PDB file of C-alpha atoms in Angstrom:
ATOM      1  CA  MET A 119      -1.003  32.947  -3.773  1.00 87.00           C
ATOM      2  CA  ALA A 120       1.620  30.230  -4.122  1.00 89.00           C
ATOM      3  CA  LYS A 121       1.417  27.715  -6.943  1.00 92.00           C
ATOM      4  CA  PRO A 122       0.782  24.105  -5.945  1.00 91.00           C
ATOM      5  CA  ASN A 123       3.752  21.793  -6.346  1.00 93.00           C
ATOM      6  CA  TYR A 124       2.148  18.906  -8.203  1.00 96.00           C
ATOM      7  CA  GLN A 125       5.406  17.011  -8.671  1.00 97.00           C
ATOM      8  CA  PHE A 126       5.973  16.917  -4.918  1.00 97.00           C
ATOM      9  CA  GLU A 127       2.415  15.752  -4.266  1.00 97.00           C
ATOM     10  CA  LYS A 128       2.702  13.041  -6.928  1.00 98.00           C
ATOM     11  CA  ARG A 129       6.008  11.873  -5.474  1.00 98.00           C
ATOM     12  CA  GLN A 130       4.464  11.664  -2.002  1.00 98.00           C
ATOM     13  CA  ARG A 131       1.499   9.667  -3.335  1.00 98.00           C
ATOM     14  CA  ASP A 132       3.852   7.318  -5.182  1.00 99.00           C
ATOM     15  CA  LEU A 133       5.981   6.805  -2.069  1.00 99.00           C
ATOM     16  CA  ALA A 134       2.896   6.131   0.052  1.00 99.00           C
ATOM     17  CA  LYS A 135       1.632   3.639  -2.535  1.00 99.00           C
ATOM     18  CA  LYS A 136       5.009   1.903  -2.664  1.00 99.00           C
ATOM     19  CA  ASN A 137       5.190   1.712   1.137  1.00 99.00           C
ATOM     20  CA  LYS A 138       1.680   0.270   1.294  1.00 98.00           C
ATOM     21  CA  GLN A 139       2.519  -2.383  -1.294  1.00 98.00           C
ATOM     22  CA  GLU A 140       5.719  -3.267   0.561  1.00 98.00           C
ATOM     23  CA  GLU A 141       3.794  -3.542   3.834  1.00 98.00           C
ATOM     24  CA  LYS A 142       1.245  -5.864   2.215  1.00 98.00           C
ATOM     25  CA  ARG A 143       4.088  -7.985   0.843  1.00 98.00           C
ATOM     26  CA  ARG A 144       5.662  -8.224   4.306  1.00 97.00           C
ATOM     27  CA  GLN A 145       2.341  -9.196   5.872  1.00 97.00           C
ATOM     28  CA  LYS A 146       1.814 -11.927   3.283  1.00 96.00           C
ATOM     29  CA  LEU A 147       5.309 -13.276   3.902  1.00 95.00           C
ATOM     30  CA  ALA A 148       4.759 -13.148   7.667  1.00 94.00           C
ATOM     31  CA  ALA A 149       1.431 -14.949   7.341  1.00 93.00           C
ATOM     32  CA  LYS A 150       3.017 -17.574   5.124  1.00 92.00           C
ATOM     33  CA  ALA A 151       5.906 -18.059   7.563  1.00 90.00           C
ATOM     34  CA  ALA A 152       3.508 -18.206  10.518  1.00 88.00           C
ATOM     35  CA  GLY A 153       1.434 -20.808   8.703  1.00 86.00           C
ATOM     36  CA  GLU A 154       4.482 -22.965   8.079  1.00 83.00           C
ATOM     37  CA  THR A 155       5.793 -22.731  11.647  1.00 80.00           C
ATOM     38  CA  GLY A 156       2.361 -22.726  13.280  1.00 69.00           C
ATOM     39  CA  GLY A 157       3.034 -19.634  15.416  1.00 54.00           C
ATOM     40  CA  ALA A 158       0.994 -16.439  15.262  1.00 52.00           C
ATOM     41  CA  ASP A 159       3.334 -14.494  17.588  1.00 56.00           C
ATOM     42  CA  ASP A 160       5.801 -13.735  14.788  1.00 52.00           C
ATOM     43  CA  ALA A 161       3.155 -12.106  12.586  1.00 52.00           C
ATOM     44  CA  SER A 162       1.787  -9.883  15.357  1.00 58.00           C
ATOM     45  CA  ALA A 163       5.285  -8.766  16.396  1.00 58.00           C
ATOM     46  CA  GLU A 164       6.174  -7.870  12.812  1.00 58.00           C
ATOM     47  CA  ASP A 165       2.919  -5.924  12.429  1.00 62.00           C
ATOM     48  CA  ALA A 166       3.788  -3.903  15.535  1.00 61.00           C
ATOM     49  CA  ASP A 167       7.286  -3.181  14.196  1.00 62.00           C
ATOM     50  CA  ALA A 168       5.879  -2.111  10.835  1.00 59.00           C
ATOM     51  CA  ALA A 169       3.373   0.199  12.521  1.00 59.00           C
ATOM     52  CA  ASP A 170       6.188   1.835  14.513  1.00 61.00           C
ATOM     53  CA  ALA A 171       8.209   2.349  11.327  1.00 58.00           C
ATOM     54  CA  ALA A 172       5.223   3.913   9.572  1.00 54.00           C
ATOM     55  CA  ASP A 173       4.725   6.366  12.447  1.00 58.00           C
ATOM     56  CA  ALA A 174       8.396   7.377  12.418  1.00 59.00           C
ATOM     57  CA  ALA A 175       8.379   8.671   8.808  1.00 52.00           C
ATOM     58  CA  PRO A 176       5.841  11.474   8.251  1.00 56.00           C
ATOM     59  CA  VAL A 177       4.618  11.728   4.666  1.00 55.00           C
ATOM     60  CA  ASP A 178       4.334  15.532   4.535  1.00 60.00           C
ATOM     61  CA  ALA A 179       7.665  16.345   6.194  1.00 57.00           C
ATOM     62  CA  GLY A 180       8.994  18.507   3.345  1.00 60.00           C
ATOM     63  CA  LYS A 181       5.736  20.065   2.212  1.00 57.00           C
ATOM     64  CA  PRO A 182       5.941  23.874   2.155  1.00 59.00           C
ATOM     65  CA  GLU A 183       3.128  25.675   3.904  1.00 58.00           C
ATOM     66  CA  ALA A 184       1.075  28.286   2.083  1.00 51.00           C
TER      67      ALA A 184
END
C-alpha cells in the first residue's frame, strides 16, 4: 500500500484556503464598489467570472491515485 503524501495534501488545503480568502476579499471589494456606484450588475458579473475561474483549476489535478 502506498504511503499518503501529507505534504501534498497540506499544500492543497493551504492553496484552497488562500483562494477562498482571496475570493472573499474580491467580493468585499466588489460590494464596496457597487455600494459607491449604486449598481449591483458589477458585483454579479464579477461573481460569475470568479466562479468560472474556480471551475477551471481543479484542486486535485496532481494527486497520485492509489
